[in-house]
């Protein structure tokens, strides 16, 4: 029986706490436990450059976990450098923030080759290999060079950029050529699927048949697989009673006020400053002054990258300035925490809120949108404000869809959400929940693996 081999940048190790209620871990752990398999990736640790990074193995039930540290140079050049200072901004249409360094690209390739060598060492001929995200665009090419004819699929968890952004990356053709060694390229949305096909047909002598790129002897399926969530697990977590807002917020918002909740990493793709501007503009109009509490969960990330340090400082200063300018004796516009709130508490926060606000300027899917709906009380659900530029908007049209760059659009949506009737809230919730249940995390996983398993012997061996 074939095994599933998963490669992702980070691995959800079994000793690291409770099983996640959403995202990659749920889908992959279930699949790996069901048929037996291997989960391979970085363990989150760094070692000195002179030390040799060894692979560490452990078994838990049916899953074999293989992880390795990165050297300091690998962390700086592969992870912080080419992955997050070059590819991430480029794929989020922020070429103004993109920094390119040939040495960093060389280290990116070296790390991809190191993981490919480990896969080649452990893979049996009938194993299925599933690679995740932009850290490993080149892995399949090295696997093929090492003689692997296995079916190898790739899924991108962030957006795919149009041709004009790829053309600003000097090594674009190298990266895109490497990706043609995969059998299936999965993206989040139909829009990204079409854009991906357009990039390949523009830069390569390739033809297309039914979403399959024909390049020399290779056939590569490019398909949209909108990632979902495990709604039942989220509903269970949301109905708990562990949330204590005072553990995360000082001062603490009052629950007798409608809460407008936003939760994300402090990333420039999330539209946090644009949301703050809209809240300030609406409060200056006095219509809703003091009648709701904004709750912002903004977890710092990638603080070793200067762009993220600057953004973190700007967001905190911006919110503090707004609060100082507009607060009253017992109320302030936005209650901020930079703490990571445990998933079960976050789901309970969503359930207690009147509005959930996803304001992405560019996003692959944004599972917060789906988790927010799944966490709601069916008899008294909150309203989701959702950016048109989040991948989730393609499936979640019953949300209040907004342009995050249009401050008047944002003000209008917030006012509409806070004044919406119960009957309309329930109607929108039911429609959104139906889609979430129909296209959940398990359906996403099964559809991708079904397509990967269907790859013909001719296609996968023609390298």
Short mmCIF file of C-alpha atoms in Angstrom, two decimals:
data_model
loop_
_atom_site.label_atom_id
_atom_site.label_comp_id
_atom_site.label_asym_id
_atom_site.label_seq_id
_atom_site.Cartn_x
_atom_site.Cartn_y
_atom_site.Cartn_z
CA UNK A 1 0.00 0.00 0.00
CA UNK A 2 1.36 3.42 -0.95
CA UNK A 3 2.17 5.90 1.76
CA UNK A 4 1.67 9.65 1.80
CA UNK A 5 4.82 11.74 2.21
CA UNK A 6 4.13 15.36 3.18
CA UNK A 7 6.68 18.16 3.04
CA UNK A 8 5.84 21.52 4.62
CA UNK A 9 7.97 24.26 6.12
CA UNK A 10 6.71 23.57 9.64
CA UNK A 11 5.51 20.27 11.04
CA UNK A 12 2.67 19.87 13.54
CA UNK A 13 4.43 17.54 15.97
CA UNK A 14 2.15 15.47 18.26
CA UNK A 15 3.82 16.61 21.48
CA UNK A 16 3.26 20.32 20.76
CA UNK A 17 -0.22 20.50 22.29
CA UNK A 18 -3.77 19.96 21.17
CA UNK A 19 -4.77 19.18 17.64
CA UNK A 20 -5.54 22.32 15.67
CA UNK A 21 -9.18 23.03 14.87
CA UNK A 22 -8.40 24.34 11.41
CA UNK A 23 -5.83 24.68 8.69
CA UNK A 24 -3.20 22.36 7.34
CA UNK A 25 -2.63 20.18 10.42
CA UNK A 26 -6.14 18.72 10.53
CA UNK A 27 -6.20 17.66 6.88
CA UNK A 28 -2.72 16.21 6.84
CA UNK A 29 -2.82 14.44 10.20
CA UNK A 30 -6.06 12.70 9.26
CA UNK A 31 -4.71 11.55 5.90
CA UNK A 32 -1.41 10.42 7.34
CA UNK A 33 -3.07 8.52 10.19
CA UNK A 34 -5.54 6.86 7.82
CA UNK A 35 -3.05 5.32 5.41
CA UNK A 36 0.25 5.68 7.21
CA UNK A 37 2.84 8.17 6.10
CA UNK A 38 5.67 10.58 6.72
CA UNK A 39 5.60 14.28 7.58
CA UNK A 40 8.83 16.09 6.79
CA UNK A 41 9.92 19.67 7.48
CA UNK A 42 11.77 22.24 9.59
CA UNK A 43 11.55 21.86 13.37
CA UNK A 44 11.70 25.63 14.04
CA UNK A 45 15.23 25.52 15.49
CA UNK A 46 18.50 27.06 14.32
CA UNK A 47 22.04 25.74 14.69
CA UNK A 48 25.41 27.34 14.07
CA UNK A 49 26.80 27.31 10.56
CA UNK A 50 29.62 24.94 11.45
CA UNK A 51 27.22 22.30 12.70
CA UNK A 52 25.69 19.70 10.41
CA UNK A 53 21.86 19.78 10.35
CA UNK A 54 20.72 16.24 11.03
CA UNK A 55 17.23 14.86 10.45
CA UNK A 56 15.42 13.86 13.65
CA UNK A 57 12.84 11.08 13.45
CA UNK A 58 9.96 10.10 15.72
CA UNK A 59 6.89 7.89 15.39
CA UNK A 60 3.39 8.64 16.68
CA UNK A 61 0.66 6.16 15.84
CA UNK A 62 0.69 5.77 12.04
CA UNK A 63 2.75 8.90 11.31
CA UNK A 64 6.52 9.06 11.02
CA UNK A 65 7.76 12.62 11.69
CA UNK A 66 11.10 13.72 10.23
CA UNK A 67 12.33 17.20 11.08
CA UNK A 68 15.58 19.12 10.86
CA UNK A 69 16.95 22.44 12.11
CA UNK A 70 18.19 25.14 9.76
CA UNK A 71 21.64 26.63 10.05
CA UNK A 72 21.82 30.35 10.82
CA UNK A 73 22.65 31.03 7.17
CA UNK A 74 19.80 28.85 5.94
CA UNK A 75 17.37 30.64 8.22
CA UNK A 76 18.57 34.06 7.11
CA UNK A 77 18.86 33.36 3.38
CA UNK A 78 16.32 30.61 2.70
CA UNK A 79 13.55 31.46 5.17
CA UNK A 80 13.86 35.17 6.01
CA UNK A 81 15.57 35.96 2.73
CA UNK A 82 14.35 34.44 -0.54
CA UNK A 83 11.15 32.92 0.86
CA UNK A 84 9.87 35.85 2.91
CA UNK A 85 11.74 38.89 1.58
CA UNK A 86 11.45 37.97 -2.10
CA UNK A 87 8.72 35.43 -2.86
CA UNK A 88 6.18 36.51 -0.23
CA UNK A 89 5.99 40.20 -1.29
CA UNK A 90 6.11 39.25 -4.98
CA UNK A 91 3.23 36.80 -4.61
CA UNK A 92 1.23 39.43 -2.70
CA UNK A 93 1.74 41.97 -5.52
CA UNK A 94 4.14 44.06 -3.41
CA UNK A 95 7.14 44.30 -5.70
CA UNK A 96 7.99 47.58 -3.90
CA UNK A 97 8.88 45.49 -0.84
CA UNK A 98 10.65 42.72 -2.77
CA UNK A 99 14.38 42.33 -2.12
CA UNK A 100 16.46 39.99 -4.25
CA UNK A 101 19.90 38.58 -3.52
CA UNK A 102 21.57 35.90 -5.69
CA UNK A 103 23.18 34.32 -2.64
CA UNK A 104 19.83 33.96 -0.93
CA UNK A 105 18.38 32.24 -3.99
CA UNK A 106 21.36 29.87 -4.02
CA UNK A 107 20.70 28.93 -0.38
CA UNK A 108 16.98 28.51 -1.15
CA UNK A 109 17.94 25.98 -3.81
CA UNK A 110 20.36 24.23 -1.46
CA UNK A 111 17.66 23.77 1.19
CA UNK A 112 15.21 22.51 -1.41
CA UNK A 113 17.85 20.05 -2.59
CA UNK A 114 18.55 18.87 0.98
CA UNK A 115 14.87 18.04 1.54
CA UNK A 116 14.65 16.38 -1.87
CA UNK A 117 17.60 14.16 -0.99
CA UNK A 118 15.85 13.08 2.19
CA UNK A 119 12.64 12.34 0.28
CA UNK A 120 14.61 10.29 -2.27
CA UNK A 121 16.19 8.36 0.58
CA UNK A 122 12.89 7.40 2.23
CA UNK A 123 10.42 7.20 -0.68
CA UNK A 124 9.21 3.89 -2.02
CA UNK A 125 8.20 3.68 -5.71
CA UNK A 126 4.44 3.84 -5.11
CA UNK A 127 4.48 6.57 -2.43
CA UNK A 128 2.53 9.79 -3.05
CA UNK A 129 4.46 13.01 -2.30
CA UNK A 130 2.60 16.21 -1.38
CA UNK A 131 4.65 19.42 -1.10
CA UNK A 132 3.26 22.56 0.54
CA UNK A 133 3.86 26.24 -0.06
CA UNK A 134 6.33 28.72 -1.48
CA UNK A 135 9.29 27.53 0.58
CA UNK A 136 9.62 24.48 -1.70
CA UNK A 137 8.98 25.56 -5.28
CA UNK A 138 12.11 23.68 -6.46
CA UNK A 139 11.90 20.43 -4.52
CA UNK A 140 10.32 18.35 -7.29
CA UNK A 141 13.06 19.21 -9.78
CA UNK A 142 15.70 17.86 -7.41
CA UNK A 143 13.56 14.79 -6.73
CA UNK A 144 13.39 14.08 -10.47
CA UNK A 145 17.14 14.58 -10.85
CA UNK A 146 17.60 11.97 -8.12
CA UNK A 147 15.54 9.49 -10.13
CA UNK A 148 12.15 9.71 -8.42
CA UNK A 149 9.20 8.93 -10.72
CA UNK A 150 6.65 9.17 -7.90
CA UNK A 151 3.55 11.28 -8.21
CA UNK A 152 4.45 14.65 -6.69
CA UNK A 153 1.85 17.34 -6.01
CA UNK A 154 2.24 20.92 -4.84
CA UNK A 155 -0.22 23.21 -3.10
CA UNK A 156 0.27 26.97 -2.72
CA UNK A 157 -1.35 28.37 0.43
CA UNK A 158 -0.83 32.02 -0.56
CA UNK A 159 -1.92 33.89 -3.72
CA UNK A 160 -0.48 33.49 -7.20
CA UNK A 161 0.64 36.72 -8.84
CA UNK A 162 0.02 37.98 -12.38
CA UNK A 163 2.74 37.97 -15.03
CA UNK A 164 3.81 41.58 -14.39
CA UNK A 165 5.04 40.65 -10.89
CA UNK A 166 6.81 37.47 -11.97
CA UNK A 167 8.62 39.53 -14.61
CA UNK A 168 10.18 41.63 -11.83
CA UNK A 169 11.79 38.51 -10.34
CA UNK A 170 15.12 37.88 -12.09
CA UNK A 171 15.00 34.12 -11.41
CA UNK A 172 11.32 33.74 -12.31
CA UNK A 173 11.96 31.37 -15.20
CA UNK A 174 14.20 29.20 -13.03
CA UNK A 175 11.54 28.91 -10.33
CA UNK A 176 8.66 28.35 -12.74
CA UNK A 177 10.67 25.76 -14.69
CA UNK A 178 11.37 23.91 -11.44
CA UNK A 179 7.64 23.77 -10.70
CA UNK A 180 6.98 21.94 -13.97
CA UNK A 181 8.50 18.88 -12.30
CA UNK A 182 5.35 18.57 -10.19
CA UNK A 183 2.39 16.59 -11.53
CA UNK A 184 -0.29 18.76 -9.94
CA UNK A 185 -0.01 22.46 -9.05
CA UNK A 186 -2.80 23.45 -6.68
CA UNK A 187 -3.84 27.03 -5.97
CA UNK A 188 -6.59 28.50 -3.80
CA UNK A 189 -9.00 30.12 -6.27
CA UNK A 190 -10.23 29.88 -9.83
CA UNK A 191 -8.82 33.36 -10.43
CA UNK A 192 -5.38 32.19 -9.32
CA UNK A 193 -5.72 29.08 -11.48
CA UNK A 194 -6.34 31.18 -14.58
CA UNK A 195 -3.52 33.59 -13.70
CA UNK A 196 -1.10 30.70 -13.16
CA UNK A 197 -1.94 29.24 -16.58
CA UNK A 198 -1.49 32.67 -18.16
CA UNK A 199 1.98 33.03 -16.61
CA UNK A 200 3.11 29.67 -17.96
CA UNK A 201 1.73 30.16 -21.44
CA UNK A 202 3.30 33.63 -21.61
CA UNK A 203 6.80 32.67 -20.44
CA UNK A 204 7.13 29.17 -21.88
CA UNK A 205 6.37 27.40 -25.12
CA UNK A 206 3.47 25.59 -23.51
CA UNK A 207 -0.03 24.70 -24.60
CA UNK A 208 -3.07 24.09 -22.44
CA UNK A 209 -5.67 21.32 -22.53
CA UNK A 210 -8.36 21.24 -19.83
CA UNK A 211 -6.22 23.11 -17.25
CA UNK A 212 -3.23 20.90 -18.04
CA UNK A 213 0.01 22.55 -19.15
CA UNK A 214 1.74 20.58 -21.89
CA UNK A 215 5.43 21.42 -21.76
CA UNK A 216 7.73 19.23 -23.81
CA UNK A 217 6.91 15.72 -22.52
CA UNK A 218 5.50 16.92 -19.22
CA UNK A 219 1.82 17.24 -18.37
CA UNK A 220 1.12 19.37 -15.29
CA UNK A 221 -2.42 19.83 -13.99
CA UNK A 222 -3.05 23.36 -12.67
CA UNK A 223 -6.20 23.30 -10.56
CA UNK A 224 -7.98 25.36 -7.90
CA UNK A 225 -8.54 23.62 -4.56
CA UNK A 226 -10.07 26.15 -2.14
CA UNK A 227 -8.92 25.06 1.29
CA UNK A 228 -11.61 24.63 3.95
CA UNK A 229 -11.87 24.12 7.69
CA UNK A 230 -13.14 21.48 10.09
CA UNK A 231 -16.36 23.28 11.02
CA UNK A 232 -17.47 20.72 13.59
CA UNK A 233 -14.28 21.04 15.61
CA UNK A 234 -14.57 24.83 15.50
CA UNK A 235 -18.21 24.75 16.63
CA UNK A 236 -17.21 22.60 19.58
CA UNK A 237 -14.37 24.93 20.55
CA UNK A 238 -16.56 28.03 20.17
CA UNK A 239 -19.14 26.69 22.61
CA UNK A 240 -16.60 26.35 25.40
CA UNK A 241 -16.37 28.61 28.41
CA UNK A 242 -12.67 29.26 28.89
CA UNK A 243 -12.34 32.77 27.42
CA UNK A 244 -11.29 35.49 29.85
CA UNK A 245 -10.78 38.70 27.89
CA UNK A 246 -8.81 40.21 30.75
CA UNK A 247 -6.10 37.60 30.11
CA UNK A 248 -5.34 39.23 26.77
CA UNK A 249 -6.58 42.85 26.86
CA UNK A 250 -5.69 45.71 29.22
CA UNK A 251 -7.96 47.57 29.47
CA UNK A 252 -10.60 44.96 28.78
CA UNK A 253 -13.62 45.54 26.48
CA UNK A 254 -17.06 45.16 27.99
CA UNK A 255 -19.13 42.28 26.63
CA UNK A 256 -22.29 44.39 26.81
CA UNK A 257 -20.98 46.32 23.80
CA UNK A 258 -21.09 44.80 20.30
CA UNK A 259 -17.58 43.56 19.53
CA UNK A 260 -16.01 44.09 16.11
CA UNK A 261 -13.26 41.48 15.95
CA UNK A 262 -10.24 41.22 13.68
CA UNK A 263 -7.50 38.63 14.19
CA UNK A 264 -4.38 38.27 12.07
CA UNK A 265 -0.61 38.38 11.99
CA UNK A 266 0.95 41.82 11.62
CA UNK A 267 1.51 41.42 7.91
CA UNK A 268 1.20 44.15 5.28
CA UNK A 269 -1.16 41.91 3.30
CA UNK A 270 -3.85 42.04 6.02
CA UNK A 271 -5.07 45.64 5.62
CA UNK A 272 -4.85 46.56 9.32
CA UNK A 273 -4.04 50.30 8.83
CA UNK A 274 -6.88 50.60 6.32
CA UNK A 275 -9.31 49.12 8.86
CA UNK A 276 -8.14 51.51 11.58
CA UNK A 277 -8.59 54.46 9.23
CA UNK A 278 -12.16 53.39 8.46
CA UNK A 279 -13.05 53.01 12.13
CA UNK A 280 -11.65 56.46 12.90
CA UNK A 281 -13.55 58.05 10.02
CA UNK A 282 -16.81 56.45 11.10
CA UNK A 283 -16.36 57.53 14.73
CA UNK A 284 -15.74 61.13 13.66
CA UNK A 285 -19.21 61.05 12.13
CA UNK A 286 -20.54 60.32 15.67
CA UNK A 287 -23.24 57.91 14.45
CA UNK A 288 -21.77 54.89 16.26
CA UNK A 289 -19.50 56.61 18.77
CA UNK A 290 -19.29 54.51 21.93
CA UNK A 291 -21.73 51.93 20.55
CA UNK A 292 -19.21 49.18 19.70
CA UNK A 293 -15.76 48.02 20.71
CA UNK A 294 -13.12 47.20 18.13
CA UNK A 295 -11.03 44.18 19.14
CA UNK A 296 -7.73 43.77 17.27
CA UNK A 297 -5.61 40.66 17.69
CA UNK A 298 -2.34 41.49 15.91
CA UNK A 299 0.32 38.85 16.45
CA UNK A 300 3.85 39.93 15.53
CA UNK A 301 5.66 37.73 13.02
CA UNK A 302 8.95 37.66 11.07
CA UNK A 303 10.31 40.37 13.31
CA UNK A 304 13.81 39.69 11.99
CA UNK A 305 12.65 41.33 8.72
CA UNK A 306 12.86 45.14 8.82
CA UNK A 307 9.56 45.61 6.94
CA UNK A 308 7.70 43.70 9.66
CA UNK A 309 9.41 45.55 12.50
CA UNK A 310 8.32 48.85 10.98
CA UNK A 311 4.75 47.67 10.37
CA UNK A 312 4.42 46.35 13.94
CA UNK A 313 5.48 49.72 15.34
CA UNK A 314 3.19 51.64 12.96
CA UNK A 315 0.12 49.58 13.84
CA UNK A 316 0.64 49.87 17.59
CA UNK A 317 1.32 53.60 17.39
CA UNK A 318 -1.64 54.18 15.09
CA UNK A 319 -4.10 52.40 17.38
CA UNK A 320 -2.71 54.06 20.50
CA UNK A 321 -3.02 57.48 18.87
CA UNK A 322 -6.60 56.80 17.81
CA UNK A 323 -7.55 55.67 21.30
CA UNK A 324 -5.96 58.71 22.91
CA UNK A 325 -7.79 61.03 20.54
CA UNK A 326 -11.27 59.50 20.73
CA UNK A 327 -11.62 57.52 23.96
CA UNK A 328 -14.06 58.43 26.71
CA UNK A 329 -13.84 57.77 30.44
CA UNK A 330 -15.04 54.16 30.20
CA UNK A 331 -14.58 53.32 26.51
CA UNK A 332 -11.99 53.31 23.75
CA UNK A 333 -12.40 52.60 20.03
CA UNK A 334 -9.97 49.67 19.65
CA UNK A 335 -8.75 47.17 22.22
CA UNK A 336 -5.42 45.73 21.06
CA UNK A 337 -3.44 42.64 21.97
CA UNK A 338 -0.23 41.40 20.40
CA UNK A 339 -0.54 38.09 22.25
CA UNK A 340 -1.22 34.82 20.48
CA UNK A 341 -4.66 33.78 21.72
CA UNK A 342 -5.13 29.99 21.93
CA UNK A 343 -7.38 28.68 19.18
CA UNK A 344 -10.25 27.59 21.44
CA UNK A 345 -10.34 31.01 23.13
CA UNK A 346 -10.20 32.76 19.78
CA UNK A 347 -13.18 30.77 18.52
CA UNK A 348 -15.11 31.77 21.65
CA UNK A 349 -14.18 35.41 21.01
CA UNK A 350 -15.59 35.10 17.49
CA UNK A 351 -18.82 33.65 18.86
CA UNK A 352 -19.26 36.53 21.34
CA UNK A 353 -18.71 39.18 18.66
CA UNK A 354 -21.22 41.04 16.52
CA UNK A 355 -18.88 41.50 13.56
CA UNK A 356 -15.86 39.69 12.17
CA UNK A 357 -13.70 41.75 9.83
CA UNK A 358 -11.24 40.33 7.29
CA UNK A 359 -9.66 43.26 5.44
CA UNK A 360 -6.95 41.56 3.36
CA UNK A 361 -5.27 43.54 0.61
CA UNK A 362 -4.23 40.20 -0.92
CA UNK A 363 -4.72 36.71 0.50
CA UNK A 364 -4.61 33.12 -0.63
CA UNK A 365 -7.75 32.04 1.20
CA UNK A 366 -7.85 33.53 4.71
CA UNK A 367 -9.34 30.83 6.88
CA UNK A 368 -10.26 33.38 9.56
CA UNK A 369 -13.29 34.24 7.43
CA UNK A 370 -14.49 30.64 7.42
CA UNK A 371 -13.63 30.06 11.08
CA UNK A 372 -15.54 33.17 12.10
CA UNK A 373 -18.75 31.91 10.46
CA UNK A 374 -18.33 28.38 11.81
CA UNK A 375 -17.94 29.73 15.36
CA UNK A 376 -21.23 31.65 15.35
CA UNK A 377 -24.38 30.95 17.34
CA UNK A 378 -26.91 29.88 14.66
CA UNK A 379 -29.71 31.65 16.54
CA UNK A 380 -27.83 34.94 16.89
CA UNK A 381 -24.95 34.99 14.41
CA UNK A 382 -22.51 37.80 13.82
CA UNK A 383 -21.84 39.42 10.45
CA UNK A 384 -18.72 38.88 8.36
CA UNK A 385 -17.09 41.81 6.56
CA UNK A 386 -14.83 40.29 3.93
CA UNK A 387 -12.34 41.86 1.56
CA UNK A 388 -12.88 41.13 -2.11
CA UNK A 389 -9.15 40.39 -2.32
CA UNK A 390 -9.25 37.47 0.12
CA UNK A 391 -9.53 34.13 -1.64
CA UNK A 392 -12.48 33.28 0.60
CA UNK A 393 -14.58 35.96 -1.12
CA UNK A 394 -14.87 33.74 -4.20
CA UNK A 395 -16.91 31.24 -2.15
CA UNK A 396 -18.45 33.54 0.49
CA UNK A 397 -20.51 36.05 -1.45
CA UNK A 398 -23.16 36.24 1.31
CA UNK A 399 -20.67 38.12 3.49
CA UNK A 400 -20.47 41.90 3.21
CA UNK A 401 -17.86 42.09 0.44
CA UNK A 402 -15.73 45.25 0.57
CA UNK A 403 -12.87 46.98 -1.18
CA UNK A 404 -10.26 47.47 1.58
CA UNK A 405 -8.81 50.46 -0.28
CA UNK A 406 -12.16 52.33 -0.27
CA UNK A 407 -12.70 53.98 3.11
CA UNK A 408 -16.32 54.87 2.31
CA UNK A 409 -17.03 51.25 1.38
CA UNK A 410 -15.55 50.10 4.69
CA UNK A 411 -17.53 52.64 6.73
CA UNK A 412 -20.75 51.66 5.00
CA UNK A 413 -20.13 47.95 5.60
CA UNK A 414 -19.37 48.41 9.30
CA UNK A 415 -22.51 50.50 9.81
CA UNK A 416 -24.58 47.92 7.88
CA UNK A 417 -23.14 45.05 9.90
CA UNK A 418 -23.82 46.70 13.26
CA UNK A 419 -27.40 47.63 12.35
CA UNK A 420 -28.40 44.49 10.43
CA UNK A 421 -31.62 42.76 11.46
CA UNK A 422 -31.54 39.34 13.09
CA UNK A 423 -33.47 37.75 10.22
CA UNK A 424 -30.94 38.96 7.64
CA UNK A 425 -28.02 37.88 9.80
CA UNK A 426 -29.47 34.37 10.08
CA UNK A 427 -30.17 34.19 6.35
CA UNK A 428 -26.61 35.16 5.47
CA UNK A 429 -25.18 32.81 8.10
CA UNK A 430 -27.13 29.81 6.81
CA UNK A 431 -25.96 30.34 3.24
CA UNK A 432 -22.34 30.80 4.30
CA UNK A 433 -22.41 27.81 6.63
CA UNK A 434 -23.83 25.58 3.90
CA UNK A 435 -20.83 26.34 1.70
CA UNK A 436 -18.37 25.82 4.55
CA UNK A 437 -19.81 22.39 5.36
CA UNK A 438 -19.92 21.34 1.71
CA UNK A 439 -16.34 22.38 0.97
CA UNK A 440 -14.58 21.56 4.23
CA UNK A 441 -10.96 20.67 4.92
CA UNK A 442 -11.55 16.98 4.30
CA UNK A 443 -13.16 17.59 0.89
CA UNK A 444 -10.18 19.79 -0.04
CA UNK A 445 -7.68 17.10 0.89
CA UNK A 446 -9.54 14.27 -0.84
CA UNK A 447 -10.03 16.20 -4.08
CA UNK A 448 -6.35 17.09 -4.30
CA UNK A 449 -5.15 13.57 -3.56
CA UNK A 450 -7.71 12.06 -5.94
CA UNK A 451 -6.38 14.21 -8.76
CA UNK A 452 -2.77 13.44 -7.85
CA UNK A 453 -3.41 9.71 -7.77
CA UNK A 454 -5.04 9.92 -11.19
CA UNK A 455 -1.83 11.21 -12.80
CA UNK A 456 -0.87 8.88 -15.65
CA UNK A 457 2.29 6.82 -15.59
CA UNK A 458 3.42 8.51 -18.82
CA UNK A 459 3.09 11.99 -17.36
CA UNK A 460 4.87 11.35 -14.11
CA UNK A 461 7.83 9.60 -15.67
CA UNK A 462 8.46 12.10 -18.46
CA UNK A 463 10.96 14.49 -16.93
#
